[in-house]
Amino acid sequence: MARPVRCRNKWRIRWTDAQGIRRSEVYKDKADAKFALQRHQLETEEGKRGLKTLRLPDKTFDDLSNYWLSKRAPIKRSYMDDVSIINKHLLPFFRSRKLNTITP
């Protein structure tokens, strides 16, 4: 089991989240670091077992569409079709909605 490690005059914790990404945080005292580490490990275990859904970042549909149009759409043959569909149909309705509130 992991434990807090002294880092200069603070305490660092490291853990692997449910998606397999290494994470770390720094706290002023050891008790807070130990408590946070236990909390993160519990959240990870719940996510792996399917007991808890993973938290999505608080992003809006507008953020997603900007990412799509700048990173993904340019490599597609139908780039202009994507731009048209997003700007004409999707953005007017979904622009300011949070991604975690949009359901099928």
N, C-alpha and C. Protein backbone atom coordinates (compact mmCIF):
# COMPACT_ATOMS: atom_id res chain seq x y z
N MET A 1 0.84 -1.18 0.00
CA MET A 1 0.00 0.00 0.00
C MET A 1 0.89 1.24 0.00
N ALA A 2 0.44 2.23 -0.73
CA ALA A 2 1.18 3.48 -0.81
C ALA A 2 1.05 4.26 0.49
N ARG A 3 1.98 5.18 0.68
CA ARG A 3 1.92 6.02 1.87
C ARG A 3 2.47 7.40 1.51
N PRO A 4 2.11 8.40 2.29
CA PRO A 4 2.64 9.75 2.03
C PRO A 4 4.16 9.78 2.16
N VAL A 5 4.81 10.55 1.30
CA VAL A 5 6.26 10.66 1.29
C VAL A 5 6.63 12.12 1.52
N ARG A 6 7.65 12.34 2.34
CA ARG A 6 8.12 13.69 2.63
C ARG A 6 8.72 14.31 1.36
N CYS A 7 8.29 15.51 1.04
CA CYS A 7 8.78 16.22 -0.13
C CYS A 7 9.05 17.66 0.30
N ARG A 8 10.32 17.97 0.54
CA ARG A 8 10.74 19.24 1.14
C ARG A 8 10.05 19.40 2.48
N ASN A 9 9.20 20.40 2.64
CA ASN A 9 8.53 20.56 3.94
C ASN A 9 7.05 20.20 3.84
N LYS A 10 6.68 19.41 2.80
CA LYS A 10 5.30 18.98 2.62
C LYS A 10 5.25 17.47 2.42
N TRP A 11 4.02 16.94 2.20
CA TRP A 11 3.83 15.51 2.02
C TRP A 11 3.18 15.24 0.67
N ARG A 12 3.80 14.35 -0.12
CA ARG A 12 3.30 14.01 -1.44
C ARG A 12 2.65 12.63 -1.41
N ILE A 13 1.50 12.54 -2.09
CA ILE A 13 0.86 11.24 -2.26
C ILE A 13 0.81 10.93 -3.76
N ARG A 14 0.90 9.65 -4.10
CA ARG A 14 0.82 9.20 -5.48
C ARG A 14 -0.10 8.00 -5.53
N TRP A 15 -0.93 7.95 -6.58
CA TRP A 15 -1.82 6.84 -6.78
C TRP A 15 -2.12 6.71 -8.27
N THR A 16 -2.69 5.57 -8.64
CA THR A 16 -3.10 5.33 -10.02
C THR A 16 -4.62 5.36 -10.04
N ASP A 17 -5.21 6.19 -10.91
CA ASP A 17 -6.66 6.30 -10.93
C ASP A 17 -7.29 5.13 -11.69
N ALA A 18 -8.61 5.12 -11.80
CA ALA A 18 -9.33 4.00 -12.40
C ALA A 18 -9.02 3.83 -13.88
N GLN A 19 -8.53 4.88 -14.52
CA GLN A 19 -8.17 4.80 -15.94
C GLN A 19 -6.72 4.41 -16.14
N GLY A 20 -5.99 4.18 -15.05
CA GLY A 20 -4.60 3.76 -15.14
C GLY A 20 -3.61 4.90 -15.23
N ILE A 21 -4.04 6.11 -14.96
CA ILE A 21 -3.17 7.29 -15.05
C ILE A 21 -2.59 7.58 -13.67
N ARG A 22 -1.26 7.79 -13.62
CA ARG A 22 -0.61 8.13 -12.35
C ARG A 22 -0.95 9.55 -11.97
N ARG A 23 -1.31 9.76 -10.72
CA ARG A 23 -1.67 11.07 -10.20
C ARG A 23 -0.85 11.35 -8.95
N SER A 24 -0.74 12.65 -8.59
CA SER A 24 -0.07 13.00 -7.34
C SER A 24 -0.61 14.33 -6.84
N GLU A 25 -0.52 14.51 -5.54
CA GLU A 25 -0.92 15.75 -4.89
C GLU A 25 0.03 16.00 -3.73
N VAL A 26 0.09 17.25 -3.27
CA VAL A 26 0.96 17.63 -2.17
C VAL A 26 0.11 18.29 -1.08
N TYR A 27 0.38 17.93 0.18
CA TYR A 27 -0.36 18.47 1.33
C TYR A 27 0.61 19.00 2.37
N LYS A 28 0.11 19.89 3.22
CA LYS A 28 0.95 20.50 4.25
C LYS A 28 1.29 19.55 5.38
N ASP A 29 0.31 18.74 5.80
CA ASP A 29 0.63 17.81 6.89
C ASP A 29 0.31 16.37 6.52
N LYS A 30 0.92 15.46 7.24
CA LYS A 30 0.87 14.05 6.92
C LYS A 30 -0.53 13.47 7.08
N ALA A 31 -1.27 13.91 8.09
CA ALA A 31 -2.61 13.39 8.33
C ALA A 31 -3.54 13.70 7.15
N ASP A 32 -3.48 14.92 6.64
CA ASP A 32 -4.30 15.29 5.49
C ASP A 32 -3.92 14.47 4.26
N ALA A 33 -2.62 14.28 4.07
CA ALA A 33 -2.13 13.51 2.93
C ALA A 33 -2.60 12.06 3.02
N LYS A 34 -2.52 11.48 4.21
CA LYS A 34 -2.93 10.10 4.41
C LYS A 34 -4.43 9.93 4.15
N PHE A 35 -5.23 10.88 4.64
CA PHE A 35 -6.67 10.84 4.44
C PHE A 35 -7.01 10.97 2.95
N ALA A 36 -6.37 11.89 2.25
CA ALA A 36 -6.63 12.10 0.83
C ALA A 36 -6.23 10.87 0.01
N LEU A 37 -5.12 10.25 0.37
CA LEU A 37 -4.67 9.05 -0.33
C LEU A 37 -5.69 7.92 -0.18
N GLN A 38 -6.19 7.73 1.02
CA GLN A 38 -7.21 6.70 1.25
C GLN A 38 -8.47 7.00 0.45
N ARG A 39 -8.87 8.27 0.38
CA ARG A 39 -10.05 8.66 -0.38
C ARG A 39 -9.86 8.37 -1.87
N HIS A 40 -8.69 8.74 -2.41
CA HIS A 40 -8.42 8.50 -3.83
C HIS A 40 -8.38 7.01 -4.14
N GLN A 41 -7.79 6.23 -3.27
CA GLN A 41 -7.71 4.79 -3.50
C GLN A 41 -9.10 4.16 -3.45
N LEU A 42 -9.95 4.62 -2.56
CA LEU A 42 -11.32 4.12 -2.48
C LEU A 42 -12.10 4.48 -3.74
N GLU A 43 -11.98 5.71 -4.21
CA GLU A 43 -12.65 6.13 -5.44
C GLU A 43 -12.18 5.29 -6.63
N THR A 44 -10.90 5.00 -6.68
CA THR A 44 -10.34 4.19 -7.76
C THR A 44 -10.92 2.79 -7.72
N GLU A 45 -10.97 2.20 -6.55
CA GLU A 45 -11.50 0.85 -6.41
C GLU A 45 -12.98 0.80 -6.77
N GLU A 46 -13.75 1.79 -6.34
CA GLU A 46 -15.17 1.85 -6.70
C GLU A 46 -15.35 1.97 -8.21
N GLY A 47 -14.51 2.77 -8.85
CA GLY A 47 -14.59 2.92 -10.30
C GLY A 47 -14.25 1.64 -11.03
N LYS A 48 -13.24 0.92 -10.57
CA LYS A 48 -12.84 -0.33 -11.20
C LYS A 48 -13.92 -1.40 -11.06
N ARG A 49 -14.60 -1.42 -9.93
CA ARG A 49 -15.64 -2.41 -9.69
C ARG A 49 -16.98 -2.02 -10.30
N GLY A 50 -17.08 -0.80 -10.79
CA GLY A 50 -18.33 -0.35 -11.39
C GLY A 50 -19.36 0.14 -10.39
N LEU A 51 -18.94 0.35 -9.15
CA LEU A 51 -19.85 0.82 -8.11
C LEU A 51 -20.11 2.31 -8.22
N LYS A 52 -19.21 3.01 -8.86
CA LYS A 52 -19.31 4.46 -8.96
C LYS A 52 -18.90 4.86 -10.37
N THR A 53 -19.68 5.74 -10.97
CA THR A 53 -19.30 6.20 -12.30
C THR A 53 -18.16 7.20 -12.19
N LEU A 54 -17.35 7.25 -13.21
CA LEU A 54 -16.22 8.16 -13.21
C LEU A 54 -16.70 9.59 -13.36
N ARG A 55 -16.05 10.51 -12.66
CA ARG A 55 -16.41 11.92 -12.76
C ARG A 55 -15.90 12.50 -14.07
N LEU A 56 -16.79 13.16 -14.77
CA LEU A 56 -16.39 13.85 -15.99
C LEU A 56 -15.99 15.27 -15.65
N PRO A 57 -15.04 15.81 -16.36
CA PRO A 57 -14.69 17.20 -16.10
C PRO A 57 -15.85 18.13 -16.45
N ASP A 58 -15.94 19.27 -15.80
CA ASP A 58 -17.01 20.22 -16.05
C ASP A 58 -16.72 20.99 -17.34
N LYS A 59 -16.98 20.33 -18.43
CA LYS A 59 -16.79 20.94 -19.74
C LYS A 59 -18.15 21.11 -20.40
N THR A 60 -18.24 22.11 -21.26
CA THR A 60 -19.49 22.33 -21.99
C THR A 60 -19.39 21.72 -23.38
N PHE A 61 -20.53 21.63 -24.02
CA PHE A 61 -20.55 21.11 -25.39
C PHE A 61 -19.74 22.01 -26.31
N ASP A 62 -19.73 23.30 -26.02
CA ASP A 62 -18.95 24.24 -26.81
C ASP A 62 -17.46 23.90 -26.75
N ASP A 63 -16.96 23.53 -25.56
CA ASP A 63 -15.56 23.12 -25.42
C ASP A 63 -15.27 21.88 -26.27
N LEU A 64 -16.20 20.92 -26.23
CA LEU A 64 -16.03 19.70 -27.00
C LEU A 64 -16.03 19.98 -28.50
N SER A 65 -16.96 20.81 -28.95
CA SER A 65 -17.02 21.10 -30.38
C SER A 65 -15.79 21.88 -30.85
N ASN A 66 -15.28 22.78 -30.02
CA ASN A 66 -14.05 23.50 -30.38
C ASN A 66 -12.87 22.54 -30.51
N TYR A 67 -12.78 21.60 -29.59
CA TYR A 67 -11.72 20.59 -29.67
C TYR A 67 -11.87 19.77 -30.94
N TRP A 68 -13.10 19.31 -31.20
CA TRP A 68 -13.35 18.48 -32.37
C TRP A 68 -12.97 19.20 -33.65
N LEU A 69 -13.40 20.46 -33.76
CA LEU A 69 -13.15 21.21 -34.99
C LEU A 69 -11.68 21.57 -35.17
N SER A 70 -10.94 21.70 -34.09
CA SER A 70 -9.53 22.06 -34.22
C SER A 70 -8.60 20.84 -34.33
N LYS A 71 -8.96 19.73 -33.71
CA LYS A 71 -8.05 18.58 -33.66
C LYS A 71 -8.48 17.40 -34.52
N ARG A 72 -9.75 17.05 -34.48
CA ARG A 72 -10.20 15.83 -35.14
C ARG A 72 -10.75 16.04 -36.55
N ALA A 73 -11.58 17.05 -36.71
CA ALA A 73 -12.23 17.26 -38.00
C ALA A 73 -11.26 17.55 -39.15
N PRO A 74 -10.18 18.29 -38.96
CA PRO A 74 -9.29 18.58 -40.09
C PRO A 74 -8.68 17.34 -40.76
N ILE A 75 -8.59 16.24 -40.05
CA ILE A 75 -7.99 15.05 -40.66
C ILE A 75 -9.03 14.17 -41.37
N LYS A 76 -10.30 14.59 -41.31
CA LYS A 76 -11.35 13.85 -41.98
C LYS A 76 -11.60 14.41 -43.38
N ARG A 77 -12.09 13.57 -44.25
CA ARG A 77 -12.43 14.03 -45.60
C ARG A 77 -13.67 14.90 -45.57
N SER A 78 -14.54 14.69 -44.58
CA SER A 78 -15.80 15.42 -44.49
C SER A 78 -15.70 16.60 -43.52
N TYR A 79 -14.57 17.26 -43.48
CA TYR A 79 -14.34 18.37 -42.55
C TYR A 79 -15.42 19.43 -42.66
N MET A 80 -15.72 19.88 -43.85
CA MET A 80 -16.70 20.95 -44.03
C MET A 80 -18.11 20.48 -43.64
N ASP A 81 -18.41 19.21 -43.83
CA ASP A 81 -19.71 18.68 -43.40
C ASP A 81 -19.81 18.74 -41.87
N ASP A 82 -18.74 18.37 -41.18
CA ASP A 82 -18.74 18.44 -39.72
C ASP A 82 -18.92 19.87 -39.23
N VAL A 83 -18.21 20.79 -39.84
CA VAL A 83 -18.33 22.21 -39.46
C VAL A 83 -19.77 22.67 -39.64
N SER A 84 -20.36 22.33 -40.75
CA SER A 84 -21.72 22.74 -41.04
C SER A 84 -22.72 22.16 -40.04
N ILE A 85 -22.63 20.86 -39.77
CA ILE A 85 -23.55 20.20 -38.85
C ILE A 85 -23.42 20.76 -37.45
N ILE A 86 -22.19 20.94 -36.99
CA ILE A 86 -21.97 21.45 -35.63
C ILE A 86 -22.49 22.88 -35.51
N ASN A 87 -22.13 23.74 -36.45
CA ASN A 87 -22.53 25.15 -36.35
C ASN A 87 -24.02 25.36 -36.57
N LYS A 88 -24.62 24.63 -37.49
CA LYS A 88 -26.01 24.86 -37.85
C LYS A 88 -27.00 24.16 -36.92
N HIS A 89 -26.68 22.94 -36.50
CA HIS A 89 -27.67 22.14 -35.77
C HIS A 89 -27.34 21.89 -34.30
N LEU A 90 -26.10 21.60 -34.00
CA LEU A 90 -25.77 21.19 -32.64
C LEU A 90 -25.50 22.36 -31.69
N LEU A 91 -24.67 23.30 -32.11
CA LEU A 91 -24.31 24.41 -31.22
C LEU A 91 -25.50 25.28 -30.78
N PRO A 92 -26.46 25.59 -31.64
CA PRO A 92 -27.56 26.42 -31.17
C PRO A 92 -28.31 25.82 -29.98
N PHE A 93 -28.40 24.51 -29.92
CA PHE A 93 -29.14 23.87 -28.83
C PHE A 93 -28.25 23.49 -27.65
N PHE A 94 -27.06 22.94 -27.91
CA PHE A 94 -26.22 22.37 -26.86
C PHE A 94 -25.10 23.28 -26.37
N ARG A 95 -24.89 24.43 -26.94
CA ARG A 95 -23.69 25.25 -26.70
C ARG A 95 -23.28 25.36 -25.23
N SER A 96 -24.17 25.77 -24.36
CA SER A 96 -23.79 26.05 -22.97
C SER A 96 -24.07 24.89 -22.02
N ARG A 97 -24.53 23.77 -22.52
CA ARG A 97 -24.84 22.64 -21.65
C ARG A 97 -23.57 21.91 -21.23
N LYS A 98 -23.56 21.45 -19.99
CA LYS A 98 -22.45 20.65 -19.48
C LYS A 98 -22.53 19.25 -20.10
N LEU A 99 -21.38 18.67 -20.39
CA LEU A 99 -21.36 17.35 -21.02
C LEU A 99 -21.99 16.29 -20.15
N ASN A 100 -21.83 16.39 -18.84
CA ASN A 100 -22.39 15.35 -17.97
C ASN A 100 -23.90 15.45 -17.81
N THR A 101 -24.54 16.48 -18.38
CA THR A 101 -25.99 16.58 -18.33
C THR A 101 -26.64 16.12 -19.63
N ILE A 102 -25.86 15.88 -20.66
CA ILE A 102 -26.39 15.45 -21.94
C ILE A 102 -26.49 13.92 -21.93
N THR A 103 -27.69 13.43 -22.18
CA THR A 103 -27.93 11.99 -22.20
C THR A 103 -28.44 11.57 -23.58
N PRO A 104 -28.41 10.28 -23.88
CA PRO A 104 -28.91 9.84 -25.19
C PRO A 104 -30.36 10.24 -25.40
